[in-house]
Short mmCIF file of C-alpha atoms and ligand atoms in Angstrom, two decimals:
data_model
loop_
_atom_site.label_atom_id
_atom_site.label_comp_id
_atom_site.label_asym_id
_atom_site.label_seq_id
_atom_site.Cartn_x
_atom_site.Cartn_y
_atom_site.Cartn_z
CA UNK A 257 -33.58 -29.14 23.28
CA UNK A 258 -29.97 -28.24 22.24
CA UNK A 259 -26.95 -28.47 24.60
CA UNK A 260 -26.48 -24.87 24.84
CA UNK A 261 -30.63 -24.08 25.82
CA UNK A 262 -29.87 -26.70 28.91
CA UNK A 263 -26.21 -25.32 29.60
CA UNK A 264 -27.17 -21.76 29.53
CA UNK A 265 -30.20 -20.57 28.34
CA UNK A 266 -29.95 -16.94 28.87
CA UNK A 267 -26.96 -16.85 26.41
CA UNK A 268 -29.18 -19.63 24.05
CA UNK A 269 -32.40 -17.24 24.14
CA UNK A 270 -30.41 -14.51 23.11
CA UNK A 271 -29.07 -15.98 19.98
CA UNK A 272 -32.14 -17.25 18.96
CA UNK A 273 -33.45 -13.81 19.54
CA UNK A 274 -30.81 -12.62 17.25
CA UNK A 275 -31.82 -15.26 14.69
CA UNK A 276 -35.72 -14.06 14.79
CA UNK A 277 -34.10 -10.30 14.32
CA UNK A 278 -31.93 -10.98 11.62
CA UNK A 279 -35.02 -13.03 9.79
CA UNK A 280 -37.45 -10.95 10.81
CA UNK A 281 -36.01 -7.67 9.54
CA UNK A 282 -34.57 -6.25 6.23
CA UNK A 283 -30.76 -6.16 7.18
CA UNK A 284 -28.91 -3.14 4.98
CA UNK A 285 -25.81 -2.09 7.06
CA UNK A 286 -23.46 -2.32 3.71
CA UNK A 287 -20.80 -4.36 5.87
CA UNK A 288 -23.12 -6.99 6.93
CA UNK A 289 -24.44 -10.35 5.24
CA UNK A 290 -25.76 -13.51 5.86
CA UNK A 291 -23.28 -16.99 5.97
CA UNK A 292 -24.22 -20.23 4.38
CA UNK A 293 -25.30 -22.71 7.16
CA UNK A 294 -21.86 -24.89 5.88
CA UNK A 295 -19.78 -21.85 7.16
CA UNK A 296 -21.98 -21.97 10.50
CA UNK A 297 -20.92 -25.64 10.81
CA UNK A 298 -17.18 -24.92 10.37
CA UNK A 299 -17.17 -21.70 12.12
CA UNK A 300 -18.90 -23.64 15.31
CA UNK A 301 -16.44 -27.24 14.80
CA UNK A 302 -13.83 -28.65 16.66
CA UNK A 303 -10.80 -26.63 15.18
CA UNK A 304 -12.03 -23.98 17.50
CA UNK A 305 -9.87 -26.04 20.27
CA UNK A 306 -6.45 -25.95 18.69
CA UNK A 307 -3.56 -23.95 19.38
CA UNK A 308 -1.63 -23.86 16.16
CA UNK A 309 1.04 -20.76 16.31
CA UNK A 310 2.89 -20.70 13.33
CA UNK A 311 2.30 -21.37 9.64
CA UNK A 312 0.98 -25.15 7.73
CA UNK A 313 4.14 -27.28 8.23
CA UNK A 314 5.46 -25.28 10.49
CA UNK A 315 3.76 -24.97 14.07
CA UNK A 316 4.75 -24.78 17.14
CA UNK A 317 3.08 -27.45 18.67
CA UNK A 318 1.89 -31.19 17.50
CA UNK A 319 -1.29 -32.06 16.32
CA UNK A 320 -1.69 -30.04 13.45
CA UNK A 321 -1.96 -31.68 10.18
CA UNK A 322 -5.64 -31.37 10.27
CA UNK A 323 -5.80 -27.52 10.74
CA UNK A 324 -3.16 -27.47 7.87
CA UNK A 325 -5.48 -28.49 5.94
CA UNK A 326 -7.99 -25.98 6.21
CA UNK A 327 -5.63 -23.31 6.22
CA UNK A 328 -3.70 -24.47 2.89
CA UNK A 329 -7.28 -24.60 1.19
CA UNK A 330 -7.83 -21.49 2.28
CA UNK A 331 -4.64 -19.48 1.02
CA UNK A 332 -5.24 -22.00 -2.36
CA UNK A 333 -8.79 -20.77 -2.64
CA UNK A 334 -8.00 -16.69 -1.70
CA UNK A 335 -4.88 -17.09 -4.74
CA UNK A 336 -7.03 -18.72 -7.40
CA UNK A 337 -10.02 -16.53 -6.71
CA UNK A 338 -7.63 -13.10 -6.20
CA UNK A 339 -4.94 -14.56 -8.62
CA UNK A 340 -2.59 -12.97 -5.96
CA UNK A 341 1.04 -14.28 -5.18
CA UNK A 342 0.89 -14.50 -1.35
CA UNK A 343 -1.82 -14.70 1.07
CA UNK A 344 -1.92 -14.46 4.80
CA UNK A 345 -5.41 -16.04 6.06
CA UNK A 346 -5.11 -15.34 10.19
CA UNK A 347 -5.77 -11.98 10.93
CA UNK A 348 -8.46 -11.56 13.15
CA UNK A 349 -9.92 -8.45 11.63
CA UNK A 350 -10.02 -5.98 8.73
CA UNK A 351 -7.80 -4.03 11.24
CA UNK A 352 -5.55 -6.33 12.58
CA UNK A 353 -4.87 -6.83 8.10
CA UNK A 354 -4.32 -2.99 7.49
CA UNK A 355 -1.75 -3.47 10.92
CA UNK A 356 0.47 -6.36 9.49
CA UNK A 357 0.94 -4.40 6.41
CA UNK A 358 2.36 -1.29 8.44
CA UNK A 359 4.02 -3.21 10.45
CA UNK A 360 5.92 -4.33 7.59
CA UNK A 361 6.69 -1.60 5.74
CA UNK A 362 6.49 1.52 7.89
CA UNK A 363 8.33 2.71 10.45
CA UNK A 364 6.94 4.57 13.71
CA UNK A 365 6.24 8.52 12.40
CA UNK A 366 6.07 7.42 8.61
CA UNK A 367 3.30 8.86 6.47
CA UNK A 368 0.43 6.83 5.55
CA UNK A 369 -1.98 8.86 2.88
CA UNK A 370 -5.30 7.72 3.44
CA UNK A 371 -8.95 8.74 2.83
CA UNK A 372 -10.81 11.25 5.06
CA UNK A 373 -12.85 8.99 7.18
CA UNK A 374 -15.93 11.70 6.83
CA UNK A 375 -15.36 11.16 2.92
CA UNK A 376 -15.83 7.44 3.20
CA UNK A 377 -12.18 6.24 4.59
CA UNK A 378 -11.73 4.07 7.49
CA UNK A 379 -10.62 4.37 11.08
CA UNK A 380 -7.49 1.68 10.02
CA UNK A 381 -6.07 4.74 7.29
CA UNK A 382 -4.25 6.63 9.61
CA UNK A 383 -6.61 8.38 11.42
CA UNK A 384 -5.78 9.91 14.85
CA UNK A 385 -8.77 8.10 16.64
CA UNK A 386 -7.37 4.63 16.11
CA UNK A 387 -3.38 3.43 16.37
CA UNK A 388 -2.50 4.27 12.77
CA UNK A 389 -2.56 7.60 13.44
CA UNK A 390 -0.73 7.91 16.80
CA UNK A 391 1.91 5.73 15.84
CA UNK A 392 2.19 7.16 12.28
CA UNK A 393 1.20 10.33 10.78
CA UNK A 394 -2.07 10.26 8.57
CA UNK A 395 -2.37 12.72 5.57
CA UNK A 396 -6.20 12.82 4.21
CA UNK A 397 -7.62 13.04 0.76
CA UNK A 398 -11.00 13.51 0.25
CA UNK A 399 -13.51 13.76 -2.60
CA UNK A 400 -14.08 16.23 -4.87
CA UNK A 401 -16.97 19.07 -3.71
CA UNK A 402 -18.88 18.74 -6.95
CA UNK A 403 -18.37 15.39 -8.19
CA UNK A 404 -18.45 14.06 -4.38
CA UNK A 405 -15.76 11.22 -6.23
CA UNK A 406 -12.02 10.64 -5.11
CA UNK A 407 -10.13 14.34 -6.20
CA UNK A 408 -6.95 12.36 -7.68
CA UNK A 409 -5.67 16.02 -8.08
CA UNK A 410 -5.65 16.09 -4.39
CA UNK A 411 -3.75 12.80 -3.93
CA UNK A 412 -0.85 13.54 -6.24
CA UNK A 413 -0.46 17.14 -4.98
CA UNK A 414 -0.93 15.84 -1.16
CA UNK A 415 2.02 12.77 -1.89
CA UNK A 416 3.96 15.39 -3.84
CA UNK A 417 4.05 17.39 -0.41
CA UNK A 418 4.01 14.40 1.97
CA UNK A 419 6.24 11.81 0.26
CA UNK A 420 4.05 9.08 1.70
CA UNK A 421 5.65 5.96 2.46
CA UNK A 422 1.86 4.00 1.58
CA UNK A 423 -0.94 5.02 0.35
CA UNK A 424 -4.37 3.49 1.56
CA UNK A 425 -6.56 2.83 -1.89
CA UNK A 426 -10.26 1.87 -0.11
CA UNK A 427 -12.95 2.46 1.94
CA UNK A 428 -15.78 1.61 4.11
CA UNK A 429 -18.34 4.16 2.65
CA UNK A 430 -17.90 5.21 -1.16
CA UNK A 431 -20.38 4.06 -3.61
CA UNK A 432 -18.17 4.70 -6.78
CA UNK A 433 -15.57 2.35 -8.36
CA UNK A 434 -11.99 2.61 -7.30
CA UNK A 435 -9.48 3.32 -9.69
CA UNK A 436 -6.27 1.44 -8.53
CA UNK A 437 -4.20 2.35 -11.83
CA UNK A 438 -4.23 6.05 -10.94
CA UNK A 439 -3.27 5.27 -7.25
CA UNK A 440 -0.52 3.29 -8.37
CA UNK A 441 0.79 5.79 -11.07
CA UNK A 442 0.62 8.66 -8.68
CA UNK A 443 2.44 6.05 -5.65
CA UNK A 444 5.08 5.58 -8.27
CA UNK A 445 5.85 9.13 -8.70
CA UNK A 446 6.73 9.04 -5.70
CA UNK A 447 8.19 6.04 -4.77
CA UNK A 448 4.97 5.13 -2.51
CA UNK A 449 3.60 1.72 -1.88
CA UNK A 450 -0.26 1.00 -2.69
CA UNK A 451 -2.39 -0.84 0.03
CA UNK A 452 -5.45 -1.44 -1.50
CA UNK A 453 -8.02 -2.21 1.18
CA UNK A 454 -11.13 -4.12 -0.71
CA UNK A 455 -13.27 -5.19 2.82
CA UNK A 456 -16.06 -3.87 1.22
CA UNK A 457 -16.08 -4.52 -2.43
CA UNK A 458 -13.84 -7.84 -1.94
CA UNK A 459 -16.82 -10.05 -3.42
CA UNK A 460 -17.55 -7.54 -6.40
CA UNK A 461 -14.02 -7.85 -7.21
CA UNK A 462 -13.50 -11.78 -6.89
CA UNK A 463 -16.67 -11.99 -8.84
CA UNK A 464 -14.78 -9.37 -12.08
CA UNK A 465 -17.35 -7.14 -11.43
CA UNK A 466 -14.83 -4.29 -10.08
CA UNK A 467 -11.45 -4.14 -10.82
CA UNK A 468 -8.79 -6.01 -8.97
CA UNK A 469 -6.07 -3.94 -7.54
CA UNK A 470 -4.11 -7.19 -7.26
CA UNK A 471 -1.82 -6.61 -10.28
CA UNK A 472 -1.30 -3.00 -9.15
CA UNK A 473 -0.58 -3.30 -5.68
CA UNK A 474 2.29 -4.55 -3.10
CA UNK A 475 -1.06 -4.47 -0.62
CA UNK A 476 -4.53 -5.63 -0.75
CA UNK A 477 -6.37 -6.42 2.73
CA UNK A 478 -10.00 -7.36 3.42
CA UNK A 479 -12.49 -8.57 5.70
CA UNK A 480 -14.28 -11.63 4.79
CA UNK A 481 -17.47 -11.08 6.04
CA UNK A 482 -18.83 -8.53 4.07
CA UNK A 483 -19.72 -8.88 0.22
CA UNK A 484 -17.59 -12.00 0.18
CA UNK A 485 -20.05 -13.40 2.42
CA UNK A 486 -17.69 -15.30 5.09
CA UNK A 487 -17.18 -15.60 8.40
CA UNK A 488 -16.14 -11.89 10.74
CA UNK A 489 -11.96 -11.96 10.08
CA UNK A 490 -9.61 -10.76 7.56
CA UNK A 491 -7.42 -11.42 4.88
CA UNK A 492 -4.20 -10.16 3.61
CA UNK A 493 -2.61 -10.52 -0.14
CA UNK A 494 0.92 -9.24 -0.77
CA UNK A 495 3.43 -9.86 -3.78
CA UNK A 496 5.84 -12.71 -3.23
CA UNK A 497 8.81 -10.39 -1.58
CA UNK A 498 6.72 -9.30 0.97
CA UNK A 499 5.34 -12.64 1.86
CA UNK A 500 7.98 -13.63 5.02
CA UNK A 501 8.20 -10.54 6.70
CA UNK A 502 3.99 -10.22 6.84
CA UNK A 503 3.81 -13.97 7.66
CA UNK A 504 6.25 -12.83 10.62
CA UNK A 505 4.02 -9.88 11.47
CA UNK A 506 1.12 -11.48 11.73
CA UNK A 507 2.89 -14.19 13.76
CA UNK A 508 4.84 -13.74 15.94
CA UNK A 509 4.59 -10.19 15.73
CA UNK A 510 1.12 -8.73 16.79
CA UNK A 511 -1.23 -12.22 17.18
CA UNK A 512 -1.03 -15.45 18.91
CA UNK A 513 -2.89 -18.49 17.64
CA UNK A 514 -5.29 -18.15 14.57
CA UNK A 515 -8.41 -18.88 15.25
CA UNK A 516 -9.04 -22.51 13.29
CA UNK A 517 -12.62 -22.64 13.13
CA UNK A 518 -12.98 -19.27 11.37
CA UNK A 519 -10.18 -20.01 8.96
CA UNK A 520 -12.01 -23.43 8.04
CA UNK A 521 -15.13 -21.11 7.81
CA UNK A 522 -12.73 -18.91 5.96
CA UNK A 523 -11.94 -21.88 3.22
CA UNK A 524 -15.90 -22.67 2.67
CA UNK A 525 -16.58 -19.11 1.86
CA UNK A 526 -13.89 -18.95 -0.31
CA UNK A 527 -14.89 -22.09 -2.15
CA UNK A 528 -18.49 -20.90 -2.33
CA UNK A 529 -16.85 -17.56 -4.40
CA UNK A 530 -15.02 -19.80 -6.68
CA UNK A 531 -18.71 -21.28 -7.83
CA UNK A 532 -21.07 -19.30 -10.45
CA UNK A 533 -23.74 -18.89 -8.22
CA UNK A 534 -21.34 -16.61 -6.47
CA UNK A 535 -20.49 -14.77 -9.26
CA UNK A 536 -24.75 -14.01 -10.31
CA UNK A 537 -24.99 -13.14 -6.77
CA UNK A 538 -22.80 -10.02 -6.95
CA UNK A 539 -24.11 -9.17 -10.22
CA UNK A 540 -27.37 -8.94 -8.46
CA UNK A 541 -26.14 -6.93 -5.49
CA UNK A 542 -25.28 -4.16 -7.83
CA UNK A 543 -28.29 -4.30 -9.93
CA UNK A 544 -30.40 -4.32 -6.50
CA UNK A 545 -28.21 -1.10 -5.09
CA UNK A 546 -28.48 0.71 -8.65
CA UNK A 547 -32.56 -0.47 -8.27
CA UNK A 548 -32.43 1.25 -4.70
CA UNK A 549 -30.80 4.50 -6.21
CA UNK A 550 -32.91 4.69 -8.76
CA UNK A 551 -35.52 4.64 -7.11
CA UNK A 552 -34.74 7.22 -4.07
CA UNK A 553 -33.49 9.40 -7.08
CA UNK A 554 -36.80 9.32 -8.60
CA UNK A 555 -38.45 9.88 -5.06
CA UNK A 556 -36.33 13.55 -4.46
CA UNK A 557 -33.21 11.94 -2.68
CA UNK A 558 -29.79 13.61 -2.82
CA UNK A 559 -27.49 11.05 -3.54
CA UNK A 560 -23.59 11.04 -2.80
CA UNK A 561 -22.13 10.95 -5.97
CA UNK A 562 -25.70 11.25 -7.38
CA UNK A 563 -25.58 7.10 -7.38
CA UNK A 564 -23.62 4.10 -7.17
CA UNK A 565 -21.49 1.64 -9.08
CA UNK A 566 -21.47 -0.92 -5.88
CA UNK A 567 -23.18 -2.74 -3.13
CA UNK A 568 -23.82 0.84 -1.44
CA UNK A 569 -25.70 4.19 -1.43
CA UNK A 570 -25.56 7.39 0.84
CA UNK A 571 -28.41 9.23 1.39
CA UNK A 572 -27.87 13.05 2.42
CA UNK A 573 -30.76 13.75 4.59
CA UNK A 574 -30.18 17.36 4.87
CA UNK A 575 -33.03 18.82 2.68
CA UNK A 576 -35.41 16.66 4.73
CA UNK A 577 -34.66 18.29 7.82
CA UNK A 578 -33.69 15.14 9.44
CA UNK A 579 -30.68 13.89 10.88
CA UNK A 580 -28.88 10.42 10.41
CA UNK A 581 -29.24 9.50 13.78
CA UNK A 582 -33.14 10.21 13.36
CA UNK A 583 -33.66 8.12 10.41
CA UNK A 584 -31.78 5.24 11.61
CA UNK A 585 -33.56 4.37 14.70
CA UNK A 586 -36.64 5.44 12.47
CA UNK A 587 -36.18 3.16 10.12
CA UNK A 588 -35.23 0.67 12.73
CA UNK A 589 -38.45 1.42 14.08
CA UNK A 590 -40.47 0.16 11.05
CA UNK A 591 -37.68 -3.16 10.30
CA UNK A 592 -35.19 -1.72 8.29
CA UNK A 593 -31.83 -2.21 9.52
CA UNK A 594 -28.87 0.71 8.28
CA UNK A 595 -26.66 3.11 9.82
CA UNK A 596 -25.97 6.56 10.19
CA UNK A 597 -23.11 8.04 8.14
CA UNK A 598 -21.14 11.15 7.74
CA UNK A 599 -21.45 12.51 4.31
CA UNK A 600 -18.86 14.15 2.13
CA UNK A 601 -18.23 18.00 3.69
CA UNK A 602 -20.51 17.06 6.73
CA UNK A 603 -21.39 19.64 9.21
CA UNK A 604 -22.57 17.19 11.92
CA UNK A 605 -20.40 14.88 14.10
CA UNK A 606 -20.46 11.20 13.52
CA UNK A 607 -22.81 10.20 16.21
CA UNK A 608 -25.52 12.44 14.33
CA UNK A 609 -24.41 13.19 10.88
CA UNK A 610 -26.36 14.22 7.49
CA UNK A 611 -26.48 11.07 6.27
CA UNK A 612 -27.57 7.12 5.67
CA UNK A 613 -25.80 4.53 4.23
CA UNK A 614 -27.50 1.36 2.47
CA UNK A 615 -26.42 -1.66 1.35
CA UNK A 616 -28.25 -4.54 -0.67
CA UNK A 617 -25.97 -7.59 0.18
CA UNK A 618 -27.74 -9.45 3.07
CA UNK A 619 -31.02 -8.41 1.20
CA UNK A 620 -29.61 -10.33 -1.99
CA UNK A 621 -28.51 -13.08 0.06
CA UNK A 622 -32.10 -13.88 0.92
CA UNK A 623 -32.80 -13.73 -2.68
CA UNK A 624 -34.79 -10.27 -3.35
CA UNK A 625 -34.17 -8.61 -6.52
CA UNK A 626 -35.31 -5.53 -8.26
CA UNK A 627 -39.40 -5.98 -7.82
CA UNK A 628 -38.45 -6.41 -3.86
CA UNK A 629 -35.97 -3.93 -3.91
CA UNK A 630 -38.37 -1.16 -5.55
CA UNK A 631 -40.86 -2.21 -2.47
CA UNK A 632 -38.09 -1.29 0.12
CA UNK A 633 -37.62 1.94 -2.00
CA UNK A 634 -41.17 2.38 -1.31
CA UNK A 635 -40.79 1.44 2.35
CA UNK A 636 -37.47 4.04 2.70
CA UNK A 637 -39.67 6.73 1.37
CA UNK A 638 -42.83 6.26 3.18
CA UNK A 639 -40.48 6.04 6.37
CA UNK A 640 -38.12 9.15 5.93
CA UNK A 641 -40.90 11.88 4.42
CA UNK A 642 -43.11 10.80 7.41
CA UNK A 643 -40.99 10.35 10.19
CA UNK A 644 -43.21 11.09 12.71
CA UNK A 645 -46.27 9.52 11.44
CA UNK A 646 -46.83 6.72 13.78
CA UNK A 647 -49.60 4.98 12.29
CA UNK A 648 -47.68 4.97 8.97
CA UNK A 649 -44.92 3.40 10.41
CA UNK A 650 -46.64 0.77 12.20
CA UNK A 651 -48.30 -0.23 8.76
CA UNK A 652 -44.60 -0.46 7.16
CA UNK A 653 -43.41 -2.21 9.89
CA UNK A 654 -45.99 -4.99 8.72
CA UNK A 655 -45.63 -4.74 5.27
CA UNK A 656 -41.37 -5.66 6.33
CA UNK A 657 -42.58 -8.33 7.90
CA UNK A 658 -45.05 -9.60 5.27
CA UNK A 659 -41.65 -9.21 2.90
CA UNK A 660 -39.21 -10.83 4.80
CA UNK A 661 -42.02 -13.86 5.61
CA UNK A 662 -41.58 -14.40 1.96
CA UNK A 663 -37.72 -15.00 1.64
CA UNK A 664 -37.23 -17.18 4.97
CA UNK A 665 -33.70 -16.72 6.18
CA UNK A 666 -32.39 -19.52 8.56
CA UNK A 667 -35.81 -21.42 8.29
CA UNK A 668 -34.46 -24.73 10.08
CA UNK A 669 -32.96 -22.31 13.31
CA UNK A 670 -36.33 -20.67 13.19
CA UNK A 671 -38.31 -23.57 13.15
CA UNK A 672 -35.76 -25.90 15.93
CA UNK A 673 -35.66 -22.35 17.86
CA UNK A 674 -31.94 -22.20 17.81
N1 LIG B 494 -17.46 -1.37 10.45
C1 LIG B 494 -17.17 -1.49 9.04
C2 LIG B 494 -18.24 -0.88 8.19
O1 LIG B 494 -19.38 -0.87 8.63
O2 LIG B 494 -17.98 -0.44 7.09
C3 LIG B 494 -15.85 -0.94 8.70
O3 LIG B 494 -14.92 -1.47 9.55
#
């Protein structure tokens, strides 16, 4: 019996509940993913007991020349993989990243031009919901009505008007590639800095599959536990002249001690991404989410963008008569895990919405490719044109299972019922 079943066995029933969940269904929230067992380890080590304020070589208590260690692989590993000049490896979150970088450069009331959350942005952009838009003032572009891609038309006429201090290049639901050269041209007319904000598609580009906005931007932030496949916490890369005042941000300025374990977890990921097997693995998270939109395409779907060049699709539900909310717990239902989105020009809130988004990286992780991935298509289908077919659900929810039984995920937790 582990420690934690005799210490506390509500808390150890629940996680091995979680385990069964995660193994037993077919996980496609596009922000989620699956971490090798050697980031477990580090993630659940020692370091987890050390306060160590400050930066390697210079902490502010004794003690600490083991937890340098992990943290200089770490900003080693993030440069050589990113090729970027200075890296910041202790934020907590993808928010607490996008925060350091305001912090830096902006000044309570400056603009921040960011995308429309409903269009795919993110809360961290400057909207009013969330602290970068009450202590600054967030201007939105969106995407264009037809194309349903980013209207750069829009951006340069909105920072003409605006005269931005940053602009926000990213976000957390947009299936198309990201164009950082036009950002940057349009930031430099004027006299805008670029934060590029990657959390998603942070693995496509450290695998060259996308393309890097490191070269063309002062900013690039990201989570690491999404398509990079780390542990939950974020990243920051900056040029070199910007490197003391966001170290200074970070800490002292808005956190207190980094959290050790997850930056040692941090450091495996990152040397896991350095390793070809990474790289095949992104390739096949965009062949499996060009599979999936094939697919629903060829099943009536309206796509966003009629497709996807990433890890992600959006599903507008609206000619089905069905809301997001509907086909999440649905699908949920029947052992498909995604999540209700907004879509582009939505006329439903955000706890309803028109929309689904899906993402193939926790799917790839467990090794499915295009044969499984046209099954799931199959699956999505049968679910969302028979929604309230009970017997047909039940009979998908088994054919999940069967699927998943095939491509064990965390076989030794299973089996040890941790
Ligand atoms: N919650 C993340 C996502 O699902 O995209 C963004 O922060």
């Amino acid at each position: 019996m582990s420690y934690l079943m005799q210490a506390d066995p509500e808390v150890a029933e629940a996680i091995l509940m979680e385990t069964r969940r995660q193994a037993g269904k077919l996980e496609m929230i596009a922000s989620e993913n699956f971490v090798s067992e050697a980031v477990l380890e580090a993630q659940g080590s020692v370091m987890t007991n050390k306060y160590a304020e400050g930066y390697p070589s210079s902490r502010y208590y004794g003690g600490c020349e083991y937890v340098d260690v992990v943290e200089r692989l770490a900003i080693e590993r993030s440069k050589i993989l990113f090729g970027a000049e200075h890296v910041n490896v202790q934020p907590h979150a993808g928010v607490q990243a996008n925060m350091a970088v305001y912090f830096t450069v902006l000044e309570p009331g400056d603009t921040i031009l960011g995308m429309n959350l409903s269009h795919g942005g993110h809360l961290s952009h400057g909207s009013p919901a969330s602290f970068s838009g009450r202590f600054y003032r967030g201007v939105f572009y969106g995407v264009d009505r037809k194309t349903e891609t980013i209207d750069f038309d829009e951006v340069e006429s909105l920072a003409k008007r605006h005269r931005p201090k940053i602009i926000v290049a990213g976000a957390s639901s947009y299936p198309r590639r990201i164009d950082y050269e036009k950002f940057r041209t349009i930031a430099d007319q004027v006299g805008a800095l670029v934060l590029a904000d990657i959390a998603h598609i942070g693995g496509l580009i450290a695998a060259g599959l996308h393309p890097s906005p490191v070269p063309n931007c002062e900013f690039v932030t990201m989570t690491t536990h999404k398509t990079l496949r780390g542990p939950r916490g974020g990243l920051i890369m900056c040029k070199q002249e910007f490197g003391p005042a966001l170290d200074a941000k970070i800490f002292p300025g808005m956190q207190g001690g980094p959290l050790m374990h997850i930056i040692a977890a941090k450091a495996v990921a990152l040397k896991e991404a350095l390793t070809d097997d990474f790289r095949s693995y992104q390739a096949q998270i965009v062949k499996n989410a060009k599979t999936l939109a094939d697919e629903l395409l060829k099943a009536g779907f309206r796509l966003v963008s009629g497709g996807t060049d990433n890890h992600m699709l959006l599903i507008d539900l609206t000619a089905l008569g069905i809301t997001g909310k509907e086909a999440q717990e649905t699908l949920d239902r029947t052992g498909i895990t995604i999540n209700k989105n907004q879509i582009p020009f939505d006329t439903k809130g955000s706890q309803v919405t028109s929309g689904i988004r899906i993402g193939t990286p926790a799917v790839t992780t467990r090794g499915m490719k295009e044969a499984e991935i046209k099954l799931i298509a199959g699956f999505i289908t049968d679910v969302l044109m028979h929604i309230h077919d009970e017997h047909r659900l039940a009979g998908i929810r088994e054919e999940v299972k069967s699927l998943c039984d095939r491509f064990p995920l965390y076989p030794e937790r299973i089996r040890e019922n941790r």
